[in-house]
C-alpha cells in the first residue's frame, strides 16, 4: 500500500467517523466481528484488501437461523451442458481475449477446505449510510422493468440501465463479458455490468440473483473493478446483500474471492479481458449454483432463500446499470461499461458474448426473442447480434453526460 493511499484512507476514516456517534462505532465493531470470521491464513492483496482464508464450515452463511443445520453441498448434482463455442479458433483471429485473475493471487492462495473472504474494514462499514445498510442496495434500487407502467419511478430513483432480456421459464444463464474500469463521478454512484436472474413480480416480492463486475466507491472505498454477486428475495428491502456480507450464498471454492479486484482490465483499442459466469439451478436440490470461468464452481444460493426462484426464473437480463444522482443538475458523467456506445464495436465497446440460457430440459442454448431496454439511449445504449464465433452477443454502455445527454 503506498503512502498516499494510506493517508487517503485515514482522511476518509476521519471524515466518516465524525458523522457517526460513538454508539454507532461500537455497533460497527460488533458488526465487524460478526462478518469477519477467524482466518487460518490471511493474504495481503496489492490493492490494500486483506483476504482471509476461512474454514468452509465457519463462513457467515451458517449464522442464518434457517441455515444452522444446513448440510453443505460440496458439488452440484448436475451441470448444464450445451453448445460450447470454439474459443481457441477465436484466439488466433485478430479478436484477442485474454484470461484474467484476481489481484490477490499475486500474493498467495487459500488452502483446501477454506474459502477466500474479503475482510471488511471498519471504514467500509462507516461509509455506509447506516450499519444496517452496509452491503445492501438501498431499497430505492430497481431492476429494469421493461414493460413497467412505473417507468417514471425507475427514472426518479436515478438508476439507469442498458440491457438485453428474455422472458419465459429459465433454469440458468451464462455469458462471457469483458471487464472495464468505468469512471464514477460521485462516490455514492456506481457502475455495474452483470447477469440478472429474476423471479416474481416487480413489486415487493421480487427474487433476484445477480453476478458480474462493479465499481462502487461507497461499497469498497476505491475505484477498482470487482467481481461481485447480489441476491434478494423481497425487492431489495430486508433480505439479501452483496457478496458474503450477509448469510445467504454458500461458498465452497478456495480460488475466487467475492468482492475482490479483477486484473487486468480491457483497454480501449487494446487487449480485451473477459470473464465467464454461469448460474444454474440444480434440478434435484433446487439450489442455484454459480461458476466463474471454465472450472471454478464457486458455491450456491440455497433454494430456501427464495420464493419464486424456488421454481424457475421468469426473466434473464444481461447488461449494465449506473446510478445517476444528477448532483449538479446535469446527467452524471459516470460511465457504463467501457464508457463508449455499442456502435463502436469490438475493442472499444463493452460486450457480453456467448449469451445463453438454461431451458426446461436443463440444456444451455442461445435465447430466442431477445429484447432490449434502456431509459435514455443517448446516455447509455444497447444492441444485440448473432454470429458464428460469438453466438448471441450484446454490446452495451455509454459515457453518460454528453451533448445528447445533457
Ligand atoms: C475515484 O475516481 C474519482 C474520479 O473518477 C476520484 O475523484 C476519486 O478520488 C477516486 N476515489 C478513490 C477512493 O480513489
Ligand atoms: C427518463 O427521464 C429522462 C429525463 O427526464 C427522459 O428523457 C426519458 O424519456 C425518461 N425515460 C423513460 C423511459 O421514461
Coordinates of C-alpha atoms and ligand atoms in Angstrom, one line a residue:
X1 CA 0.0 0.0 0.0
X2 CA 1.6 3.3 -0.9
X3 CA 1.6 6.2 1.5
X4 CA -0.9 8.4 -0.4
X5 CA -3.4 5.5 -0.2
X6 CA -2.9 5.2 3.5
X7 CA -3.5 8.9 4.0
X8 CA -6.5 8.8 1.8
X9 CA -7.9 6.0 3.9
X10 CA -7.2 7.9 7.0
X11 CA -8.9 11.0 5.8
X12 CA -11.9 9.0 4.7
X13 CA -12.0 7.4 8.0
X14 CA -11.8 10.6 10.0
X15 CA -14.5 12.3 7.9
X16 CA -16.7 9.2 8.2
X17 CA -16.2 8.8 11.9
X18 CA -17.4 12.4 12.6
X19 CA -20.7 11.6 11.2
X20 CA -21.2 8.5 13.4
X21 CA -21.9 8.6 17.1
X22 CA -19.8 6.6 19.4
X23 CA -22.7 4.2 19.9
X24 CA -22.7 3.6 16.2
X25 CA -19.0 3.0 16.2
X26 CA -19.5 0.4 18.9
X27 CA -22.2 -1.3 16.8
X28 CA -19.8 -1.1 13.8
X29 CA -17.2 -3.1 15.7
X30 CA -19.7 -5.6 16.7
X31 CA -20.9 -6.0 13.1
X32 CA -17.3 -6.3 12.0
X33 CA -16.8 -9.2 14.5
X34 CA -19.9 -10.9 13.1
X35 CA -18.7 -10.6 9.5
X36 CA -15.0 -11.3 9.8
X37 CA -14.6 -14.9 10.9
X38 CA -11.2 -16.0 12.4
X39 CA -9.0 -16.9 9.4
X40 CA -6.5 -19.7 9.3
X41 CA -4.4 -17.6 7.0
X42 CA -4.5 -14.1 5.6
X43 CA -3.2 -12.7 2.4
X44 CA -2.5 -9.0 1.7
X45 CA -3.5 -8.0 -1.8
X46 CA -1.6 -5.3 -3.7
X47 CA -4.8 -3.2 -3.7
X48 CA -4.9 -2.9 0.1
X49 CA -7.5 -5.7 0.6
X50 CA -6.9 -8.4 3.1
X51 CA -8.2 -11.8 2.0
X52 CA -8.9 -14.1 4.9
X53 CA -8.9 -17.9 4.3
X54 CA -11.8 -19.1 6.4
X55 CA -12.8 -22.7 7.0
X56 CA -15.7 -23.6 4.8
X57 CA -17.9 -24.6 7.8
X58 CA -17.1 -21.3 9.6
X59 CA -18.4 -19.0 6.8
X60 CA -21.0 -16.4 7.8
X61 CA -23.8 -18.1 5.7
X62 CA -24.3 -20.5 8.6
X63 CA -25.1 -17.7 11.0
X64 CA -28.5 -17.6 9.4
X65 CA -31.1 -19.3 11.7
X66 CA -32.6 -21.3 8.8
X67 CA -29.2 -22.5 7.6
X68 CA -27.9 -23.6 11.0
X69 CA -28.5 -27.2 10.2
X70 CA -28.0 -26.9 6.5
X71 CA -26.0 -29.8 5.1
X72 CA -23.4 -28.2 2.9
X73 CA -23.2 -29.4 -0.8
X74 CA -19.6 -29.8 -1.9
X75 CA -20.6 -30.2 -5.5
X76 CA -23.6 -29.7 -7.7
X77 CA -25.5 -32.9 -8.7
X78 CA -25.9 -31.5 -12.2
X79 CA -24.0 -29.3 -14.6
X80 CA -25.8 -28.0 -17.7
X81 CA -24.1 -28.7 -21.0
X82 CA -24.7 -27.4 -24.4
X83 CA -23.2 -25.5 -27.3
X84 CA -19.6 -24.7 -26.4
X85 CA -18.1 -22.3 -28.9
X86 CA -14.6 -22.9 -30.1
X87 CA -12.6 -20.3 -28.1
X88 CA -9.3 -21.5 -29.5
X89 CA -10.2 -20.6 -33.0
X90 CA -11.2 -17.1 -31.9
X91 CA -7.8 -16.6 -30.1
X92 CA -5.9 -16.9 -33.4
X93 CA -8.2 -14.4 -35.0
X94 CA -7.5 -10.7 -34.6
X95 CA -10.0 -10.6 -31.8
X96 CA -7.9 -11.4 -28.8
X97 CA -9.4 -12.3 -25.5
X98 CA -7.1 -12.9 -22.6
X99 CA -7.8 -14.7 -19.4
X100 CA -7.7 -12.8 -16.1
X101 CA -7.4 -13.5 -12.5
X102 CA -7.9 -11.7 -9.2
X103 CA -5.2 -9.3 -7.9
X104 CA -4.7 -11.0 -4.5
X105 CA -3.4 -14.2 -6.3
X106 CA -0.2 -12.3 -6.8
X107 CA 0.5 -12.7 -3.0
X108 CA -0.8 -16.2 -2.2
X109 CA -3.6 -18.8 -2.2
X110 CA -6.1 -20.2 0.2
X111 CA -5.6 -23.8 1.3
X112 CA -8.1 -26.6 0.5
X113 CA -11.0 -26.7 2.9
X114 CA -11.1 -22.9 3.2
X115 CA -12.7 -20.1 1.2
X116 CA -11.2 -16.7 0.5
X117 CA -13.2 -13.8 2.1
X118 CA -12.5 -10.1 1.6
X119 CA -12.1 -8.8 5.1
X120 CA -14.5 -6.0 5.9
X121 CA -12.7 -2.9 7.5
X122 CA -14.3 -0.6 10.0
X123 CA -14.1 2.2 7.4
X124 CA -16.1 0.1 5.0
X125 CA -19.0 0.0 7.4
X126 CA -18.7 3.6 8.4
X127 CA -19.0 4.7 4.8
X128 CA -22.5 3.2 4.7
X129 CA -25.4 5.4 5.5
X130 CA -26.2 3.1 8.4
X131 CA -24.8 -0.2 9.7
X132 CA -27.9 -2.0 8.6
X133 CA -27.4 -0.7 5.1
X134 CA -23.9 -1.9 4.7
X135 CA -23.6 -4.4 1.9
X136 CA -27.1 -3.8 0.7
X137 CA -28.6 -2.0 -2.2
X138 CA -30.8 0.8 -0.9
X139 CA -34.4 -0.1 -1.1
X140 CA -34.9 2.5 -3.9
X141 CA -33.0 0.2 -6.1
X142 CA -34.8 -1.0 -9.1
X143 CA -34.2 -3.6 -11.8
X144 CA -35.1 -2.5 -15.2
X145 CA -38.7 -3.5 -15.8
X146 CA -39.1 -3.2 -19.5
X147 CA -42.9 -3.3 -19.5
X148 CA -43.5 -1.4 -16.4
X149 CA -46.1 1.4 -16.2
X150 CA -43.8 2.7 -13.5
X151 CA -41.0 3.9 -15.7
X152 CA -41.3 7.3 -14.1
X153 CA -40.5 5.7 -10.8
X154 CA -37.5 3.9 -12.2
X155 CA -36.3 7.2 -13.7
X156 CA -36.7 9.0 -10.4
X157 CA -34.6 6.6 -8.5
X158 CA -31.8 7.6 -10.7
X159 CA -30.8 4.1 -11.7
X160 CA -30.2 3.7 -15.4
X161 CA -29.9 0.5 -17.4
X162 CA -28.9 -0.7 -20.8
X163 CA -29.9 -4.3 -21.0
X164 CA -30.9 -7.2 -23.2
X165 CA -33.5 -9.5 -21.7
X166 CA -35.7 -12.6 -22.3
X167 CA -38.9 -13.6 -20.6
X168 CA -40.1 -17.2 -20.1
X169 CA -39.1 -20.1 -17.8
X170 CA -35.4 -20.4 -17.2
X171 CA -33.2 -22.6 -15.1
X172 CA -29.9 -20.7 -15.6
X173 CA -28.0 -18.2 -17.6
X174 CA -24.5 -17.8 -18.9
X175 CA -22.3 -15.2 -20.6
X176 CA -18.8 -14.0 -21.1
X177 CA -18.3 -10.3 -20.5
X178 CA -15.3 -8.1 -21.0
X179 CA -14.2 -6.1 -17.9
X180 CA -13.6 -2.4 -17.8
X181 CA -12.9 0.4 -15.2
X182 CA -15.7 3.0 -15.8
X183 CA -15.2 6.4 -14.2
X184 CA -17.5 7.2 -11.4
X185 CA -18.4 10.9 -10.8
X186 CA -19.7 10.7 -7.3
X187 CA -18.7 8.2 -4.6
X188 CA -22.4 7.4 -3.9
X189 CA -22.9 6.4 -7.6
X190 CA -21.8 3.0 -9.0
X191 CA -21.4 1.3 -12.4
X192 CA -22.0 -2.4 -12.8
X193 CA -22.3 -5.0 -15.5
X194 CA -24.0 -8.2 -14.7
X195 CA -26.4 -11.0 -15.4
X196 CA -29.8 -10.8 -13.6
X197 CA -31.9 -13.9 -12.9
X198 CA -35.3 -12.7 -11.8
X199 CA -38.5 -14.2 -10.4
X200 CA -41.8 -12.9 -9.1
X201 CA -43.4 -9.6 -9.8
X202 CA -41.6 -6.3 -9.8
X203 CA -43.4 -5.2 -6.7
X204 CA -42.3 -6.1 -3.2
X205 CA -41.6 -9.8 -3.7
X206 CA -39.0 -9.7 -6.5
X207 CA -36.5 -12.5 -6.3
X208 CA -33.2 -11.7 -7.8
X209 CA -29.7 -13.3 -8.3
X210 CA -27.1 -11.1 -9.8
X211 CA -23.4 -11.6 -10.7
X212 CA -20.9 -9.6 -12.6
X213 CA -18.3 -6.8 -12.1
X214 CA -18.8 -3.4 -10.5
X215 CA -17.1 -0.2 -9.5
X216 CA -18.6 1.1 -6.3
X217 CA -16.6 3.7 -4.2
X218 CA -19.1 3.6 -1.4
X219 CA -19.1 -0.1 -1.0
X220 CA -15.3 -0.8 -1.4
X221 CA -13.6 2.6 -0.7
X222 CA -11.9 2.7 -4.1
X223 CA -12.5 2.8 -7.9
X224 CA -11.3 -0.8 -8.5
X225 CA -13.3 -3.1 -10.7
X226 CA -14.5 -6.0 -8.6
X227 CA -16.2 -9.3 -9.1
X228 CA -19.4 -9.4 -7.2
X229 CA -22.7 -11.2 -6.5
X230 CA -26.0 -10.0 -5.1
X231 CA -29.3 -11.6 -4.1
X232 CA -32.6 -10.5 -2.7
X233 CA -36.0 -12.2 -2.1
X234 CA -38.0 -9.1 -1.4
X235 CA -37.1 -6.5 -4.0
X236 CA -34.0 -5.1 -2.1
X237 CA -35.9 -4.4 1.1
X238 CA -35.0 -6.6 4.1
X239 CA -33.2 -9.6 2.5
X240 CA -30.1 -10.0 0.5
X241 CA -26.7 -8.3 0.1
X242 CA -23.6 -8.1 -1.9
X243 CA -21.1 -11.0 -1.8
X244 CA -20.8 -12.6 1.6
X245 CA -21.9 -9.6 3.5
X246 CA -24.9 -11.4 4.9
X247 CA -25.9 -15.0 5.3
X248 CA -27.1 -16.5 2.0
X249 CA -24.6 -17.5 -0.6
X250 CA -22.6 -20.6 0.5
X251 CA -19.1 -20.7 -1.0
X252 CA -17.1 -23.9 -1.5
X253 CA -14.3 -22.7 -3.7
X254 CA -10.8 -21.6 -2.5
X255 CA -9.7 -19.7 -5.6
X256 CA -12.1 -16.8 -6.1
X257 CA -13.0 -14.2 -3.6
X258 CA -16.3 -12.3 -3.9
X259 CA -15.8 -8.6 -3.9
X260 CA -12.1 -8.9 -4.9
X261 CA -10.5 -6.8 -7.6
X262 CA -10.1 -8.3 -11.0
X263 CA -7.0 -7.7 -13.1
X264 CA -6.1 -6.8 -15.8
X265 CA -8.8 -4.7 -17.3
X266 CA -9.7 -4.3 -21.0
X267 CA -8.1 -1.3 -22.8
X268 CA -9.8 0.9 -25.3
X269 CA -8.4 -0.1 -28.7
X270 CA -6.2 -2.7 -26.9
X271 CA -6.3 -6.1 -25.2
X272 CA -9.7 -7.3 -24.2
X273 CA -10.1 -9.3 -21.0
X274 CA -13.3 -11.1 -20.2
X275 CA -14.8 -13.3 -17.5
X276 CA -17.4 -16.1 -17.9
X277 CA -20.3 -16.5 -15.4
X278 CA -22.8 -19.4 -15.3
X279 CA -25.6 -19.6 -12.8
X280 CA -27.9 -22.6 -12.9
X281 CA -30.4 -24.5 -10.8
X282 CA -29.7 -27.9 -9.5
X283 CA -32.8 -29.9 -10.6
X284 CA -32.6 -32.2 -7.6
X285 CA -31.8 -29.9 -4.6
X286 CA -33.2 -26.7 -6.2
X287 CA -30.1 -24.7 -5.2
X288 CA -28.8 -22.1 -7.6
X289 CA -25.1 -22.7 -8.4
X290 CA -22.5 -20.3 -9.8
X291 CA -19.4 -21.0 -11.8
X292 CA -16.7 -18.4 -12.6
X293 CA -14.5 -19.1 -15.7
X294 CA -14.1 -22.5 -17.1
X295 CA -13.9 -24.7 -14.0
X296 CA -14.4 -22.6 -10.8
X297 CA -17.7 -23.7 -9.2
X298 CA -17.9 -21.1 -6.5
X299 CA -20.9 -22.2 -4.5
X300 CA -24.7 -21.8 -4.3
X301 CA -27.7 -19.9 -3.1
X302 CA -29.8 -22.4 -1.2
X303 CA -33.3 -22.8 -2.6
X304 CA -34.7 -21.9 0.8
X305 CA -33.6 -18.3 0.5
X306 CA -36.2 -17.7 -2.2
X307 CA -39.9 -17.9 -3.0
X308 CA -40.4 -17.6 -6.8
X309 CA -36.9 -18.6 -7.7
X310 CA -37.6 -21.9 -5.9
X311 CA -39.2 -22.9 -9.2
X312 CA -37.6 -21.0 -12.0
X313 CA -36.5 -17.6 -13.2
X314 CA -39.1 -15.7 -15.3
X315 CA -36.7 -13.1 -16.7
X316 CA -33.0 -13.0 -17.5
X317 CA -31.2 -9.8 -18.2
X318 CA -27.6 -9.0 -19.3
X319 CA -26.2 -5.5 -19.3
X320 CA -25.2 -2.5 -17.3
X321 CA -26.7 -0.3 -14.5
X322 CA -25.4 3.0 -13.2
X323 CA -26.7 5.4 -10.6
X324 CA -27.3 8.9 -11.9
X325 CA -27.6 11.2 -8.9
X326 CA -27.6 14.3 -11.2
X327 CA -26.0 16.1 -8.3
X328 CA -25.1 19.2 -10.3
X329 CA -28.5 19.3 -12.1
X330 CA -27.0 17.6 -15.1
X331 CA -26.8 14.0 -16.1
X332 CA -23.9 12.2 -14.3
X333 CA -20.6 11.6 -16.2
X334 CA -20.4 8.1 -14.6
X335 CA -19.7 5.7 -17.4
X336 CA -21.3 2.4 -18.1
X337 CA -19.1 -0.5 -19.4
X338 CA -16.3 0.9 -21.4
X339 CA -17.8 4.4 -21.4
X340 CA -18.4 4.0 -25.2
X341 CA -21.5 3.4 -27.2
X342 CA -22.3 0.0 -28.8
X343 CA -21.8 1.3 -32.3
X344 CA -18.0 1.4 -31.7
X345 CA -17.9 -2.4 -31.6
X346 CA -15.2 -4.8 -30.6
X347 CA -12.1 -3.5 -28.7
X348 CA -14.0 -0.3 -27.8
X349 CA -17.5 -1.1 -26.6
X350 CA -18.3 -3.4 -23.7
X351 CA -19.8 -6.7 -24.6
X352 CA -21.5 -10.0 -23.4
X353 CA -20.7 -12.8 -25.8
X354 CA -21.9 -16.4 -25.9
X355 CA -25.1 -15.3 -24.2
X356 CA -27.1 -18.4 -23.2
X357 CA -30.0 -19.6 -21.0
X358 CA -30.7 -22.9 -19.4
X359 CA -34.0 -24.2 -20.8
X360 CA -36.7 -26.6 -19.4
X361 CA -34.6 -29.6 -20.4
X362 CA -31.6 -28.2 -18.5
X363 CA -29.7 -27.5 -21.6
X364 CA -27.7 -24.4 -22.4
X365 CA -28.8 -22.7 -25.6
X366 CA -28.9 -19.3 -27.2
X367 CA -32.0 -17.4 -26.1
X368 CA -34.9 -16.8 -28.5
X369 CA -36.7 -13.5 -28.8
X370 CA -34.1 -11.3 -27.1
X371 CA -35.3 -7.7 -26.4
X372 CA -33.5 -4.6 -25.3
X373 CA -34.3 -1.8 -22.9
X374 CA -32.7 1.5 -21.9
X375 CA -34.2 4.5 -20.2
X376 CA -32.1 7.1 -22.2
X377 CA -30.4 5.7 -25.3
X378 CA -28.5 9.0 -25.7
X379 CA -26.7 8.4 -22.4
X380 CA -26.3 4.5 -22.4
X381 CA -27.4 2.2 -25.2
X382 CA -27.6 -1.4 -26.1
X383 CA -27.5 -3.6 -29.3
X384 CA -27.8 -7.3 -29.8
X385 CA -26.4 -9.5 -32.6
X386 CA -25.6 -13.1 -33.5
X387 CA -22.7 -14.7 -35.4
X388 CA -20.8 -18.0 -35.6
X389 CA -17.9 -17.1 -33.3
X390 CA -19.8 -15.3 -30.5
X391 CA -23.3 -16.9 -30.7
X392 CA -25.7 -14.4 -29.2
X393 CA -24.0 -11.2 -28.2
X394 CA -24.7 -7.8 -26.8
X395 CA -22.9 -4.5 -27.0
X396 CA -23.9 -2.0 -24.3
X397 CA -22.8 1.0 -22.4
X398 CA -22.0 4.7 -22.8
X399 CA -20.4 7.8 -21.4
X400 CA -23.4 9.3 -19.5
X401 CA -23.3 13.0 -19.9
X402 CA -22.6 14.2 -23.5
X403 CA -24.0 16.8 -25.8
X404 CA -27.0 14.5 -26.5
X405 CA -27.4 13.6 -22.8
X406 CA -27.1 16.9 -21.0
Ligands
LIG1 C1 -12.3 7.6 -7.8 O1 -12.3 8.3 -9.0 C2 -12.8 9.7 -8.9 C3 -12.7 10.3 -10.3 O2 -13.4 9.5 -11.2 C4 -11.9 10.5 -8.0 O3 -12.4 11.8 -7.9 C5 -11.9 9.8 -6.6 O4 -10.9 10.4 -5.8 C6 -11.5 8.3 -6.8 N1 -11.7 7.7 -5.4 C7 -10.8 6.9 -4.8 C8 -11.1 6.4 -3.5 O5 -9.7 6.7 -5.3
LIG2 C1 -36.4 9.2 -18.1 O1 -36.1 10.6 -17.8 C2 -35.4 11.3 -18.9 C3 -35.1 12.7 -18.4 O2 -36.1 13.3 -17.7 C4 -36.4 11.3 -20.1 O3 -35.7 12.0 -21.2 C5 -36.6 9.8 -20.5 O4 -37.5 9.8 -21.6 C6 -37.2 9.1 -19.4 N1 -37.2 7.7 -19.8 C7 -38.3 6.9 -19.6 C8 -38.2 5.5 -20.1 O5 -39.3 7.3 -19.0

